[in-house]
Amino acid sequence: MDLILRHANLPDGRRDVDIGIEAGRIVAVQPGLGASATIETDVRGRLVSPPFVDAHFHLDAALSLGLPRRNVSGTLLEGIALWGELKPQLNHEAVAERALAYCDMAVAQGLLAIRSHVDVCDDRLLAVDALLDVQRRVKPYLDLQLVAFPQDGFYRSPNAEENLLRALDRGVNVVGGIPHFERTMADGAASVRRLCEIAAERGLLVDMHCDESDDPLSRHIETLSAETHRLGLHGRVAGSHLTSMHSMDNYYVSKLLPLIAESGVAAIANPLINITLQGRHDTYPKRRGMTRAPELIAAGVTVAFGHDCVMDPWYSFGAADMLEVAHMAVHVGQMTSLDGIAAAYAGITTNAAKILHLDDYGIAPGCRADLVVLQAADPFEAIRLKAARLLVVRAGKVVSRSEPRASALSLPGRPASLSLEFMPGSI
Ligand SMILES: [Zn+2]
């Protein structure tokens, strides 16, 4: 074998497991693996996780903070206006350069798969071409999936339909939408129908920004679920944000949850963004705005958590850290039960991978050897500490390495976090 990681803890609770890697694939996951390898590393009870997956991001806007100016009010609407000011000033190289810089940050954070929406409401399709270029360039170390996103409205923006189809023709392979931003509720529903039909005709996945408001009467997730069911798109559709569900009538939600589950529509919440952008019209009590993640999970819906934004017109913060995303999800969603913590971790790993339809993802024989060694013993500790990514491995090769943090002291009885011994220079 090429590489064996010995004495690993896995996210599912297995302890003291050896992971054997050969020719870029995981070939063995078992205690006391008898084989030998060119490089053997004792991870001494640290968590070895499949890589983080961000199910919802905007790479075309990431790291643009301050261009052409800062968002003074910090609101969603000023963010959209600011993006409108920046768009005409963008060029291919600048968009690609920022996106590549973000992908470098992502890899260092163990984030090896990103689903990014890309704005198609620009007749030049400049961001589309730039991100398709970036997608090719990062392929050896990061899976970048692109969603054709009509930011200014599929029907509200003059050429959005034509531009969206052009983007799909160029190789973008997920259909996006923004029904709550259309002129009327009826236009929003019509956009959902048309976009789902486009996806069905072309055999594509769907991921729509859906009901991203505090409006308790917004109903686009209902339409998205019904259209998914009508067109037989089960398992291929995600609704992103769904923040209006936070404010909906409880009786209506009791009907809606089984409808979403029946259609196999996944839900993607963006806790960092939802907690900062929603509830802005409230005095007190002030709504949190994140969708009903625990209730969706209990209803059998696949739920993932996305980063959405990093240093862009909508959100000034962020560092490509999916553990920060899960940390916020646990707090906003009050997911502090043991099951809740496990679900938050699944939301940035396995569930997100399922939504992206990533092949060969996971720590099991046959999977591609993508993994992260964390300075933590288990998912709880990883989220609590936003733990250092000691090693990031892609297809069996180390692509990033970080020093352990001296401040990250473990609980008594857990493995010492400070030793460098397990990281021989030979890797
Ligand atoms: Zn978004």
Coordinates of C-alpha atoms and ligand atoms in Angstrom, one line a residue:
M1 CA 0.0 0.0 0.0
D2 CA 1.0 3.6 -0.4
L3 CA -0.2 5.0 2.9
I4 CA -1.7 3.7 6.1
L5 CA -3.2 5.9 8.8
R6 CA -3.2 3.9 12.0
H7 CA -5.4 4.3 15.2
A8 CA -8.0 6.7 13.7
N9 CA -11.3 7.6 15.1
L10 CA -14.1 7.9 12.5
P11 CA -17.1 10.2 12.5
D12 CA -19.6 7.3 13.0
G13 CA -18.0 6.5 16.4
R14 CA -15.7 3.7 15.4
R15 CA -12.4 3.8 17.3
D16 CA -8.8 2.7 16.7
V17 CA -9.3 1.9 13.0
D18 CA -6.5 1.6 10.4
I19 CA -7.1 3.1 6.9
G20 CA -5.2 1.7 4.0
I21 CA -4.7 3.6 0.8
E22 CA -3.4 2.5 -2.6
A23 CA -3.4 4.2 -6.0
G24 CA -5.5 7.1 -4.7
R25 CA -8.3 4.8 -3.3
I26 CA -9.2 3.6 0.2
V27 CA -8.6 -0.2 0.1
A28 CA -9.1 -1.1 3.8
V29 CA -10.8 0.3 6.9
Q30 CA -10.3 -2.1 9.8
P31 CA -8.7 -2.4 13.2
G32 CA -5.2 -3.8 13.3
L33 CA -4.6 -3.9 9.5
G34 CA -1.9 -6.4 8.9
A35 CA -0.5 -4.9 5.7
S36 CA 2.4 -2.5 5.5
A37 CA 2.8 0.7 3.4
T38 CA 5.5 3.1 2.1
I39 CA 4.3 5.7 4.6
E40 CA 2.6 4.8 7.9
T41 CA 1.3 7.4 10.2
D42 CA 0.0 6.9 13.7
V43 CA -2.8 9.5 14.1
R44 CA -3.2 8.5 17.8
G45 CA -6.9 8.6 18.2
R46 CA -7.6 11.7 16.2
L47 CA -10.7 12.1 14.1
V48 CA -10.2 11.1 10.4
S49 CA -13.1 12.5 8.5
P50 CA -14.2 12.5 4.9
P51 CA -13.6 16.0 3.6
F52 CA -15.9 18.9 4.2
V53 CA -18.5 19.6 1.5
D54 CA -20.1 23.0 1.1
A55 CA -23.5 22.5 -0.5
H56 CA -24.2 26.2 -1.0
F57 CA -21.8 28.9 -2.0
H58 CA -21.3 32.0 -4.2
L59 CA -17.8 31.8 -5.6
D60 CA -18.2 34.6 -8.1
A61 CA -18.7 37.1 -5.3
A62 CA -16.4 35.6 -2.6
L63 CA -13.4 37.7 -1.4
S64 CA -14.8 40.8 -3.1
L65 CA -15.2 42.6 0.2
G66 CA -14.8 46.4 -0.3
L67 CA -15.3 46.3 -4.1
P68 CA -16.4 48.8 -5.1
R69 CA -17.4 49.8 -1.5
R70 CA -18.5 48.2 1.8
N71 CA -22.1 47.3 2.5
V72 CA -22.9 50.1 4.9
S73 CA -26.2 48.8 6.4
G74 CA -25.2 45.1 6.3
T75 CA -28.6 44.2 4.8
L76 CA -29.5 41.7 2.1
L77 CA -31.0 44.4 -0.1
E78 CA -28.0 46.7 0.0
G79 CA -25.9 43.5 -0.7
I80 CA -27.9 42.8 -3.9
A81 CA -27.6 46.5 -4.9
L82 CA -23.9 46.4 -4.2
W83 CA -23.4 43.3 -6.3
G84 CA -25.3 45.1 -9.1
E85 CA -22.7 47.9 -8.9
L86 CA -19.8 45.6 -8.9
K87 CA -21.0 43.3 -11.8
P88 CA -20.2 45.7 -14.7
Q89 CA -16.7 46.2 -13.3
L90 CA -15.8 42.5 -13.2
N91 CA -13.4 40.9 -15.7
H92 CA -12.5 37.2 -16.3
E93 CA -9.1 37.3 -14.7
A94 CA -10.2 39.1 -11.5
V95 CA -13.1 36.7 -10.9
A96 CA -10.9 33.7 -11.6
E97 CA -8.1 35.0 -9.4
R98 CA -10.4 35.5 -6.4
A99 CA -12.1 32.1 -6.9
L100 CA -8.7 30.4 -7.1
A101 CA -7.6 32.2 -3.9
Y102 CA -10.8 30.9 -2.2
C103 CA -10.2 27.4 -3.4
D104 CA -6.7 27.5 -1.8
M105 CA -8.3 28.6 1.5
A106 CA -10.8 25.8 1.1
V107 CA -8.3 23.1 0.6
A108 CA -6.3 24.2 3.7
Q109 CA -9.6 23.9 5.7
G110 CA -10.2 20.4 4.4
L111 CA -13.1 21.6 2.2
L112 CA -12.7 19.6 -1.0
A113 CA -16.1 19.9 -2.7
I114 CA -18.1 23.1 -3.2
R115 CA -21.5 23.7 -5.0
S116 CA -21.4 27.3 -6.1
H117 CA -24.2 29.3 -7.6
V118 CA -23.0 31.5 -10.5
D119 CA -25.0 34.6 -11.5
V120 CA -26.2 34.2 -15.1
C121 CA -28.0 37.7 -15.3
D122 CA -25.1 39.2 -17.2
D123 CA -25.3 39.0 -20.9
R124 CA -21.5 38.5 -21.2
L125 CA -21.8 35.4 -18.9
L126 CA -18.4 36.6 -17.7
A127 CA -18.6 34.9 -14.2
V128 CA -19.9 31.7 -15.8
D129 CA -16.9 31.4 -18.1
A130 CA -14.5 32.4 -15.3
L131 CA -15.8 29.8 -12.9
L132 CA -15.9 27.0 -15.6
D133 CA -12.3 27.9 -16.2
V134 CA -11.6 27.6 -12.4
Q135 CA -13.6 24.4 -12.3
R136 CA -11.1 22.8 -14.8
R137 CA -8.1 24.2 -13.0
V138 CA -9.0 23.0 -9.5
K139 CA -10.2 19.6 -10.5
P140 CA -7.1 17.7 -9.3
Y141 CA -7.7 18.9 -5.8
L142 CA -11.3 20.2 -5.4
D143 CA -14.7 19.2 -6.9
L144 CA -16.5 22.4 -7.9
Q145 CA -20.1 22.1 -9.0
L146 CA -21.8 25.1 -10.6
V147 CA -25.4 26.1 -10.5
A148 CA -26.9 28.5 -13.1
F149 CA -28.4 31.2 -10.8
P150 CA -30.6 34.0 -12.1
Q151 CA -29.8 36.4 -9.3
D152 CA -32.0 39.2 -10.6
G153 CA -35.0 36.9 -11.3
F154 CA -35.7 34.4 -14.0
Y155 CA -38.7 36.3 -15.3
R156 CA -37.9 39.7 -13.7
S157 CA -34.5 40.1 -15.5
P158 CA -34.9 40.6 -19.2
N159 CA -32.6 37.9 -20.7
A160 CA -32.3 35.6 -17.7
E161 CA -34.0 32.6 -19.4
E162 CA -31.9 32.8 -22.5
N163 CA -28.7 33.4 -20.4
L164 CA -29.5 30.5 -18.1
L165 CA -29.9 28.1 -21.1
R166 CA -26.6 29.4 -22.6
A167 CA -24.9 28.8 -19.3
L168 CA -26.2 25.2 -19.2
D169 CA -25.0 24.8 -22.8
R170 CA -21.5 25.8 -21.8
G171 CA -21.3 23.2 -19.1
V172 CA -23.0 24.5 -15.9
N173 CA -24.9 21.4 -14.8
V174 CA -27.3 22.4 -12.0
V175 CA -30.4 24.5 -12.5
G176 CA -30.9 27.4 -10.0
G177 CA -33.7 29.8 -9.4
I178 CA -34.9 32.6 -7.0
P179 CA -38.7 32.4 -7.0
H180 CA -39.3 34.8 -4.1
F181 CA -37.5 37.5 -6.0
E182 CA -39.8 37.4 -9.0
R183 CA -42.4 40.2 -9.3
T184 CA -45.4 38.2 -7.9
M185 CA -46.0 35.0 -6.1
A186 CA -47.5 33.6 -9.3
D187 CA -44.4 34.5 -11.4
G188 CA -42.3 32.8 -8.7
A189 CA -44.4 29.6 -9.0
A190 CA -44.2 29.8 -12.8
S191 CA -40.4 30.1 -12.6
V192 CA -40.2 27.0 -10.4
R193 CA -42.3 25.0 -12.9
R194 CA -40.3 26.2 -15.9
L195 CA -36.9 25.6 -14.3
C196 CA -37.8 22.1 -13.1
E197 CA -39.0 21.3 -16.6
I198 CA -35.6 22.5 -18.0
A199 CA -33.8 20.3 -15.5
A200 CA -36.0 17.3 -16.4
E201 CA -35.5 17.8 -20.1
R202 CA -31.8 18.0 -19.7
G203 CA -31.4 15.4 -17.0
L204 CA -29.9 17.9 -14.5
L205 CA -30.0 18.5 -10.8
V206 CA -31.9 21.5 -9.3
D207 CA -31.0 23.8 -6.5
M208 CA -33.1 26.9 -5.9
H209 CA -32.8 29.8 -3.6
C210 CA -36.3 29.3 -2.2
D211 CA -38.4 31.5 0.1
E212 CA -35.3 33.4 1.4
S213 CA -37.4 35.9 3.3
D214 CA -39.3 36.2 6.6
D215 CA -42.7 36.1 4.8
P216 CA -44.8 33.4 6.5
L217 CA -46.9 33.1 3.4
S218 CA -44.1 32.4 0.9
R219 CA -45.0 29.0 -0.6
H220 CA -42.3 28.3 -3.2
I221 CA -40.9 25.2 -1.4
E222 CA -44.4 23.7 -1.7
T223 CA -44.4 24.3 -5.5
L224 CA -40.8 23.0 -5.7
S225 CA -41.8 19.8 -3.9
A226 CA -44.9 19.4 -6.1
E227 CA -43.0 19.9 -9.3
T228 CA -40.3 17.6 -8.2
H229 CA -42.9 14.9 -7.6
R230 CA -44.8 15.6 -10.9
L231 CA -41.6 15.4 -13.0
G232 CA -40.1 12.4 -11.1
L233 CA -37.1 14.4 -10.0
H234 CA -37.0 12.7 -6.6
G235 CA -33.5 12.8 -5.0
R236 CA -32.2 15.4 -7.5
V237 CA -33.6 18.6 -6.1
A238 CA -32.6 20.9 -3.2
G239 CA -34.3 23.9 -1.8
S240 CA -31.7 26.4 -0.4
H241 CA -32.4 28.8 2.5
L242 CA -36.1 28.1 3.1
T243 CA -36.0 30.8 5.7
S244 CA -39.7 31.6 5.5
M245 CA -40.4 28.2 7.0
H246 CA -39.0 29.7 10.2
S247 CA -42.0 32.1 10.2
M248 CA -44.7 29.9 8.8
D249 CA -47.8 28.8 10.6
N250 CA -47.2 25.6 12.5
Y251 CA -50.3 23.8 11.1
Y252 CA -49.3 24.6 7.5
V253 CA -45.7 23.3 8.3
S254 CA -47.2 20.0 9.5
K255 CA -48.6 19.5 6.0
L256 CA -45.5 20.8 4.3
L257 CA -42.8 18.6 5.9
P258 CA -44.2 15.3 4.7
L259 CA -44.7 16.9 1.2
I260 CA -41.0 17.8 1.1
A261 CA -40.0 14.3 2.4
E262 CA -42.3 12.5 -0.1
S263 CA -40.7 14.4 -3.0
G264 CA -37.1 13.6 -1.9
V265 CA -36.3 17.3 -1.9
A266 CA -33.2 18.1 0.2
A267 CA -32.9 21.3 2.3
I268 CA -29.8 23.5 2.6
A269 CA -29.7 26.0 5.4
N270 CA -27.0 28.7 5.6
P271 CA -26.9 29.5 9.3
L272 CA -24.2 32.2 9.3
I273 CA -26.1 34.2 6.6
N274 CA -29.6 33.4 7.8
I275 CA -28.9 34.6 11.4
T276 CA -27.4 37.8 10.1
L277 CA -29.7 38.7 7.2
Q278 CA -33.2 37.6 8.3
G279 CA -35.3 39.2 10.9
R280 CA -34.1 42.6 9.9
H281 CA -37.6 44.1 9.9
D282 CA -38.4 42.8 13.4
T283 CA -38.1 44.8 16.6
Y284 CA -38.3 42.3 19.4
P285 CA -38.7 39.4 19.6
K286 CA -36.4 39.2 16.6
R287 CA -36.6 36.0 14.5
R288 CA -33.6 33.9 13.9
G289 CA -34.6 33.1 10.3
M290 CA -32.9 29.7 9.8
T291 CA -35.2 27.1 8.5
R292 CA -36.6 24.3 10.7
A293 CA -33.6 22.0 10.4
P294 CA -34.4 19.7 13.4
E295 CA -38.0 19.2 12.2
L296 CA -36.9 18.6 8.6
I297 CA -34.4 16.0 9.8
A298 CA -37.0 14.3 11.9
A299 CA -39.3 14.2 8.9
G300 CA -36.7 12.3 6.9
V301 CA -35.4 15.2 4.8
T302 CA -31.7 15.3 3.9
V303 CA -30.4 18.5 5.4
A304 CA -27.1 20.2 4.7
F305 CA -25.5 23.4 5.9
G306 CA -23.8 25.8 3.5
H307 CA -21.4 28.7 4.0
D308 CA -23.2 30.8 1.3
C309 CA -20.8 33.8 1.5
V310 CA -17.3 34.7 2.5
M311 CA -16.2 38.3 2.4
D312 CA -18.6 39.5 -0.2
P313 CA -21.4 42.1 -0.5
W314 CA -23.7 40.2 1.8
Y315 CA -21.4 38.9 4.5
S316 CA -18.0 40.4 5.5
F317 CA -16.9 37.5 7.7
G318 CA -15.9 33.8 7.0
A319 CA -12.8 31.8 6.4
A320 CA -14.0 28.7 4.3
D321 CA -14.4 26.9 7.7
M322 CA -17.3 24.5 7.5
L323 CA -16.8 23.7 11.2
E324 CA -17.7 27.3 11.9
V325 CA -20.9 26.8 9.8
A326 CA -21.8 23.6 11.8
H327 CA -21.0 25.5 15.0
M328 CA -23.5 28.2 14.1
A329 CA -26.1 25.6 12.9
V330 CA -26.0 23.9 16.3
H331 CA -26.5 27.2 18.1
V332 CA -29.2 28.8 15.9
G333 CA -31.1 25.5 15.5
Q334 CA -30.6 24.6 19.2
M335 CA -29.2 21.2 17.9
T336 CA -27.3 20.5 21.1
S337 CA -28.6 16.9 21.6
L338 CA -26.1 14.2 20.7
D339 CA -28.2 13.4 17.6
G340 CA -28.4 17.1 16.8
I341 CA -24.6 17.5 16.9
A342 CA -24.2 14.4 14.7
A343 CA -26.7 15.8 12.3
A344 CA -24.9 19.1 12.1
Y345 CA -21.6 17.3 11.3
A346 CA -23.5 15.2 8.6
G347 CA -24.7 18.5 7.2
I348 CA -21.2 19.6 6.3
T349 CA -20.0 16.1 5.2
T350 CA -22.1 13.1 4.2
N351 CA -25.5 14.8 3.6
A352 CA -23.9 17.6 1.6
A353 CA -22.1 14.9 -0.5
K354 CA -25.4 13.1 -1.1
I355 CA -27.0 16.4 -2.3
L356 CA -24.1 17.0 -4.7
H357 CA -24.3 13.4 -5.9
L358 CA -20.6 13.0 -5.2
D359 CA -19.3 9.6 -6.3
D360 CA -16.9 7.6 -4.2
Y361 CA -17.3 9.9 -1.1
G362 CA -16.6 8.5 2.4
I363 CA -14.2 6.5 4.4
A364 CA -14.9 3.0 3.1
P365 CA -13.1 0.6 0.8
G366 CA -13.5 1.7 -2.8
C367 CA -13.9 5.4 -2.0
R368 CA -11.5 8.0 -3.3
A369 CA -8.8 8.6 -0.7
D370 CA -10.0 12.1 0.3
L371 CA -9.8 12.7 4.0
V372 CA -8.9 15.1 6.7
V373 CA -7.1 14.4 10.0
L374 CA -8.4 16.8 12.6
Q375 CA -6.9 17.9 15.9
A376 CA -10.0 16.5 17.7
A377 CA -11.2 13.1 18.9
D378 CA -14.7 13.2 17.5
P379 CA -17.2 15.4 15.6
F380 CA -18.3 17.1 18.8
E381 CA -14.8 18.2 19.6
A382 CA -14.2 19.2 16.0
I383 CA -17.2 21.5 16.0
R384 CA -16.4 22.8 19.5
L385 CA -12.8 23.7 18.7
K386 CA -13.3 24.4 15.0
A387 CA -10.3 22.0 15.1
A388 CA -7.1 22.4 13.1
R389 CA -6.9 20.4 9.9
L390 CA -3.6 18.7 10.6
L391 CA -3.5 16.8 7.3
V392 CA -5.7 17.1 4.2
V393 CA -5.4 14.2 1.7
R394 CA -6.8 14.2 -1.8
A395 CA -6.7 11.0 -3.8
G396 CA -4.0 9.6 -1.5
K397 CA -1.7 12.7 -1.6
V398 CA -1.2 15.2 1.1
V399 CA -2.4 18.6 -0.2
S400 CA -2.3 20.6 3.0
R401 CA -0.7 20.3 6.4
S402 CA -1.2 22.6 9.5
E403 CA 0.5 22.8 12.8
P404 CA -1.5 21.7 15.9
R405 CA -2.9 24.6 17.9
A406 CA -1.5 24.9 21.4
S407 CA -4.7 26.4 22.8
A408 CA -6.8 23.5 21.7
L409 CA -6.6 21.5 24.9
S410 CA -8.6 18.2 25.0
L411 CA -10.8 16.8 27.7
P412 CA -9.1 14.6 30.3
G413 CA -8.8 11.0 29.0
R414 CA -8.7 12.1 25.3
P415 CA -5.6 12.0 23.2
A416 CA -3.1 14.7 23.7
S417 CA -3.5 17.3 21.1
L418 CA -0.1 18.9 21.2
S419 CA 2.3 16.3 19.9
L420 CA 3.8 16.6 16.4
E421 CA 5.1 13.1 16.6
F422 CA 2.5 11.5 14.5
M423 CA 3.4 13.7 11.5
P424 CA 6.7 12.4 10.1
G425 CA 8.4 14.7 7.6
S426 CA 8.2 11.9 5.1
I427 CA 4.6 12.6 4.1
Ligands
ZN1 ZN -27.1 31.8 -1.8

